[in-house]
């Protein structure tokens, strides 16, 4: 998977490739879809959510430029796979999932694999995690119509955020943003397809 789907498509950061080689992706996927764990596409994980395509995880993680000292906020834990990749690279990962059952399952999987630098909580990612802000890096795994203001506020100065923007399917772009004081510069974009970032009360 790492060689054919990720390195071959241009993800070159060896720390990212090594992290993805270490994390056992199949452990995050429910039994009934496990045979598809290394497929080149998103795979259903229940509750209408999907585990992201491996290449997208590689692209987003490389774009985030995570350093070992970093505190990272993730929105949309899902099965916890991307969370584990971030935990391999960062000092600490704070991850928010709106569906309690998915949060509980991801927490269990991450614990069983021995990750001790991860906190998963149930909540609405639009609000971020004010008690633990600021964050050096923020990764969004669900698409918002615009970048939530709370996330911009909780990003450290010079911090990087990678997040899909736009809610209409087929009209989403992954944005790579960097904060400089009061401005947010766009570093890169890529057309993508993510589940929408829902409001907690809509569920
Ligand atoms: N990186 C995850 C992707 C999961 S899909 C993985 O590879 O497994 C996106 C996830 O975002 C879903 O689990 C969905 O429930 C969650 N989500 C949607 N809206 C959210 C919100 N407002 N706050 C937190 N999580 C949200």
Short mmCIF file of C-alpha atoms and ligand atoms in Angstrom, two decimals:
data_model
loop_
_atom_site.label_atom_id
_atom_site.label_comp_id
_atom_site.label_asym_id
_atom_site.label_seq_id
_atom_site.Cartn_x
_atom_site.Cartn_y
_atom_site.Cartn_z
CA UNK A 1 0.00 0.00 0.00
CA UNK A 2 2.66 2.50 1.02
CA UNK A 3 4.87 1.80 -2.01
CA UNK A 4 2.18 1.54 -4.70
CA UNK A 5 -0.50 3.98 -3.55
CA UNK A 6 1.38 6.59 -1.58
CA UNK A 7 5.09 6.81 -2.42
CA UNK A 8 4.41 6.22 -6.14
CA UNK A 9 1.99 9.19 -6.15
CA UNK A 10 4.49 11.61 -4.77
CA UNK A 11 4.34 11.48 -0.97
CA UNK A 12 8.06 11.54 -0.20
CA UNK A 13 8.41 12.40 3.51
CA UNK A 14 10.09 9.31 4.98
CA UNK A 15 8.72 9.97 8.46
CA UNK A 16 5.17 9.87 7.07
CA UNK A 17 5.84 6.74 4.99
CA UNK A 18 7.46 4.99 7.98
CA UNK A 19 4.57 5.93 10.27
CA UNK A 20 2.06 4.54 7.78
CA UNK A 21 4.11 1.36 7.47
CA UNK A 22 4.03 0.91 11.25
CA UNK A 23 0.28 1.43 11.81
CA UNK A 24 -1.73 -1.80 11.18
CA UNK A 25 -4.60 -0.34 9.13
CA UNK A 26 -6.67 -3.56 9.24
CA UNK A 27 -7.01 -3.26 13.04
CA UNK A 28 -9.13 -0.11 12.58
CA UNK A 29 -11.61 -1.61 10.13
CA UNK A 30 -14.70 -3.59 11.21
CA UNK A 31 -14.55 -7.35 10.57
CA UNK A 32 -16.96 -7.26 7.60
CA UNK A 33 -14.83 -4.79 5.61
CA UNK A 34 -11.41 -5.97 6.79
CA UNK A 35 -10.55 -7.67 3.49
CA UNK A 36 -10.63 -4.16 1.97
CA UNK A 37 -8.24 -2.67 4.53
CA UNK A 38 -5.50 -1.94 1.98
CA UNK A 39 -7.78 -1.04 -0.96
CA UNK A 40 -7.11 2.16 -2.90
CA UNK A 41 -10.36 3.87 -1.81
CA UNK A 42 -12.35 4.86 1.28
CA UNK A 43 -13.94 1.88 3.11
CA UNK A 44 -17.16 1.99 5.21
CA UNK A 45 -16.63 1.81 8.99
CA UNK A 46 -20.29 2.02 10.07
CA UNK A 47 -22.54 4.93 11.11
CA UNK A 48 -22.26 6.45 7.62
CA UNK A 49 -18.53 7.14 8.07
CA UNK A 50 -15.61 5.87 6.01
CA UNK A 51 -11.92 5.39 6.68
CA UNK A 52 -10.16 7.74 4.26
CA UNK A 53 -8.34 6.45 1.19
CA UNK A 54 -4.71 5.63 2.17
CA UNK A 55 -3.29 8.16 -0.33
CA UNK A 56 -5.38 10.97 1.14
CA UNK A 57 -4.12 10.12 4.64
CA UNK A 58 -0.55 10.22 3.29
CA UNK A 59 -1.09 13.51 1.42
CA UNK A 60 -2.75 15.23 4.38
CA UNK A 61 -0.17 14.01 6.88
CA UNK A 62 2.73 15.15 4.70
CA UNK A 63 1.09 18.55 4.14
CA UNK A 64 0.66 18.98 7.90
CA UNK A 65 4.48 18.87 8.47
CA UNK A 66 4.15 17.40 11.96
CA UNK A 67 7.18 17.70 14.27
CA UNK A 68 7.84 15.44 17.30
CA UNK A 69 7.16 18.33 19.72
CA UNK A 70 3.75 19.17 18.23
CA UNK A 71 0.31 19.10 19.82
CA UNK A 72 -2.18 18.17 17.10
CA UNK A 73 -5.96 18.57 17.00
CA UNK A 74 -7.95 16.23 14.74
CA UNK A 75 -11.63 16.68 13.84
CA UNK A 76 -13.44 13.48 12.83
CA UNK A 77 -11.71 10.55 14.55
CA UNK A 78 -13.75 7.98 12.63
CA UNK A 79 -12.03 4.64 13.19
CA UNK A 80 -8.88 6.29 14.57
CA UNK A 81 -6.48 5.30 11.79
CA UNK A 82 -5.41 8.83 10.87
CA UNK A 83 -5.21 9.52 14.62
CA UNK A 84 -2.67 6.69 15.00
CA UNK A 85 -0.57 7.97 12.09
CA UNK A 86 -0.50 11.42 13.76
CA UNK A 87 0.33 9.83 17.14
CA UNK A 88 3.39 8.21 15.55
CA UNK A 89 4.67 11.66 14.56
CA UNK A 90 3.50 14.14 17.22
CA UNK A 91 3.93 14.64 20.96
CA UNK A 92 0.20 14.51 21.62
CA UNK A 93 -2.99 14.13 19.56
CA UNK A 94 -6.40 15.45 20.61
CA UNK A 95 -9.18 14.00 18.48
CA UNK A 96 -12.90 14.86 18.42
CA UNK A 97 -15.62 12.60 17.00
CA UNK A 98 -19.31 13.54 16.90
CA UNK A 99 -20.61 9.93 16.94
CA UNK A 100 -20.11 8.46 20.44
CA UNK A 101 -19.97 4.84 19.25
CA UNK A 102 -17.16 5.63 16.79
CA UNK A 103 -15.25 7.60 19.44
CA UNK A 104 -15.51 4.68 21.87
CA UNK A 105 -14.41 2.13 19.30
CA UNK A 106 -11.46 4.26 18.13
CA UNK A 107 -10.38 4.81 21.74
CA UNK A 108 -10.44 1.04 22.32
CA UNK A 109 -8.44 0.28 19.16
CA UNK A 110 -5.83 2.95 19.92
CA UNK A 111 -5.49 1.68 23.50
CA UNK A 112 -5.12 -1.93 22.37
CA UNK A 113 -2.28 -0.86 20.06
CA UNK A 114 -0.51 0.89 22.95
CA UNK A 115 -0.92 4.55 21.96
CA UNK A 116 -0.64 6.59 25.15
CA UNK A 117 -0.29 10.07 23.59
CA UNK A 118 -3.85 10.27 22.24
CA UNK A 119 -7.05 11.67 23.75
CA UNK A 120 -10.36 11.01 21.95
CA UNK A 121 -13.55 12.73 23.00
CA UNK A 122 -17.12 12.91 21.73
CA UNK A 123 -18.15 16.39 20.66
CA UNK A 124 -18.71 18.83 17.82
CA UNK A 125 -15.47 19.64 16.05
CA UNK A 126 -16.79 23.06 14.97
CA UNK A 127 -15.98 24.20 18.52
CA UNK A 128 -12.49 22.73 18.62
CA UNK A 129 -11.01 21.86 22.04
CA UNK A 130 -10.64 25.24 23.80
CA UNK A 131 -9.17 23.82 27.04
CA UNK A 132 -6.16 22.39 25.22
CA UNK A 133 -5.57 25.19 22.65
CA UNK A 134 -3.44 26.43 21.01
CA UNK A 135 -2.51 23.61 18.65
CA UNK A 136 0.57 23.53 16.40
CA UNK A 137 -1.36 21.59 13.80
CA UNK A 138 -5.06 20.96 13.04
CA UNK A 139 -6.35 18.24 10.74
CA UNK A 140 -10.00 18.18 9.63
CA UNK A 141 -11.35 14.87 8.29
CA UNK A 142 -14.90 16.12 7.65
CA UNK A 143 -15.86 18.92 5.24
CA UNK A 144 -17.22 22.24 6.51
CA UNK A 145 -18.77 24.89 4.26
CA UNK A 146 -16.12 27.26 5.56
CA UNK A 147 -13.20 26.86 7.96
CA UNK A 148 -14.75 27.05 11.46
CA UNK A 149 -13.71 30.24 13.28
CA UNK A 150 -12.99 28.36 16.52
CA UNK A 151 -10.41 26.23 14.73
CA UNK A 152 -8.67 29.29 13.29
CA UNK A 153 -8.64 30.84 16.78
CA UNK A 154 -7.17 27.66 18.31
CA UNK A 155 -4.36 27.34 15.75
CA UNK A 156 -0.99 28.55 17.05
CA UNK A 157 0.80 31.37 15.24
CA UNK A 158 2.67 29.88 12.25
CA UNK A 159 0.55 26.75 12.73
CA UNK A 160 -0.73 24.69 9.80
CA UNK A 161 -4.27 23.42 9.26
CA UNK A 162 -5.34 20.87 6.63
CA UNK A 163 -9.10 20.71 6.13
CA UNK A 164 -11.64 19.92 3.38
CA UNK A 165 -13.79 22.97 2.59
CA UNK A 166 -17.15 23.04 0.76
CA UNK A 167 -20.14 20.83 1.51
CA UNK A 168 -21.63 20.03 -1.88
CA UNK A 169 -20.29 16.65 -2.99
CA UNK A 170 -18.06 17.15 -5.99
CA UNK A 171 -17.30 20.72 -4.95
CA UNK A 172 -14.94 20.14 -2.04
CA UNK A 173 -11.33 21.17 -1.89
CA UNK A 174 -8.71 20.19 0.62
CA UNK A 175 -7.10 23.38 1.88
CA UNK A 176 -3.65 23.59 3.41
CA UNK A 177 -3.58 26.80 5.46
CA UNK A 178 -0.92 28.53 7.52
CA UNK A 179 -1.60 31.16 10.15
CA UNK A 180 0.58 34.28 10.19
CA UNK A 181 -0.67 36.61 12.91
CA UNK A 182 -4.16 37.68 11.82
CA UNK A 183 -3.99 36.18 8.34
CA UNK A 184 -4.51 32.68 7.04
CA UNK A 185 -2.49 31.91 3.91
CA UNK A 186 -3.54 29.14 1.54
CA UNK A 187 -0.58 26.90 0.67
CA UNK A 188 -2.27 24.27 -1.49
CA UNK A 189 -5.59 22.79 -2.56
CA UNK A 190 -6.72 19.43 -3.96
CA UNK A 191 -10.23 18.28 -5.04
CA UNK A 192 -11.55 15.76 -2.48
CA UNK A 193 -14.70 14.00 -1.24
CA UNK A 194 -15.26 13.86 2.52
CA UNK A 195 -18.35 13.32 4.67
CA UNK A 196 -19.80 16.65 5.86
CA UNK A 197 -18.88 18.12 9.22
CA UNK A 198 -22.30 17.98 10.87
CA UNK A 199 -23.55 20.05 13.78
CA UNK A 200 -23.87 17.91 16.91
CA UNK A 201 -27.59 18.79 17.22
CA UNK A 202 -28.30 17.59 13.63
CA UNK A 203 -27.61 13.97 14.56
N1 LIG B 1 -9.91 9.98 9.51
C1 LIG B 1 -11.10 9.21 9.69
C2 LIG B 1 -12.16 9.75 8.77
C3 LIG B 1 -13.54 9.47 9.24
S1 LIG B 1 -14.81 10.14 8.22
C4 LIG B 1 -10.81 7.77 9.37
O1 LIG B 1 -9.94 7.54 8.52
O2 LIG B 1 -11.43 6.88 9.93
C5 LIG B 1 -15.16 11.66 9.06
C6 LIG B 1 -15.62 11.56 10.46
O3 LIG B 1 -15.98 12.86 10.90
C7 LIG B 1 -16.83 10.68 10.69
O4 LIG B 1 -16.50 9.69 11.63
C8 LIG B 1 -17.88 11.64 11.21
O5 LIG B 1 -18.74 11.06 12.19
C9 LIG B 1 -17.03 12.74 11.83
N2 LIG B 1 -17.68 14.03 11.99
C10 LIG B 1 -18.63 14.62 11.21
N3 LIG B 1 -18.97 15.82 11.71
C11 LIG B 1 -18.22 16.02 12.84
C12 LIG B 1 -18.14 17.07 13.81
N4 LIG B 1 -18.89 18.16 13.73
N5 LIG B 1 -17.26 16.92 14.83
C13 LIG B 1 -16.50 15.81 14.94
N6 LIG B 1 -16.54 14.78 14.06
C14 LIG B 1 -17.40 14.88 13.02
#
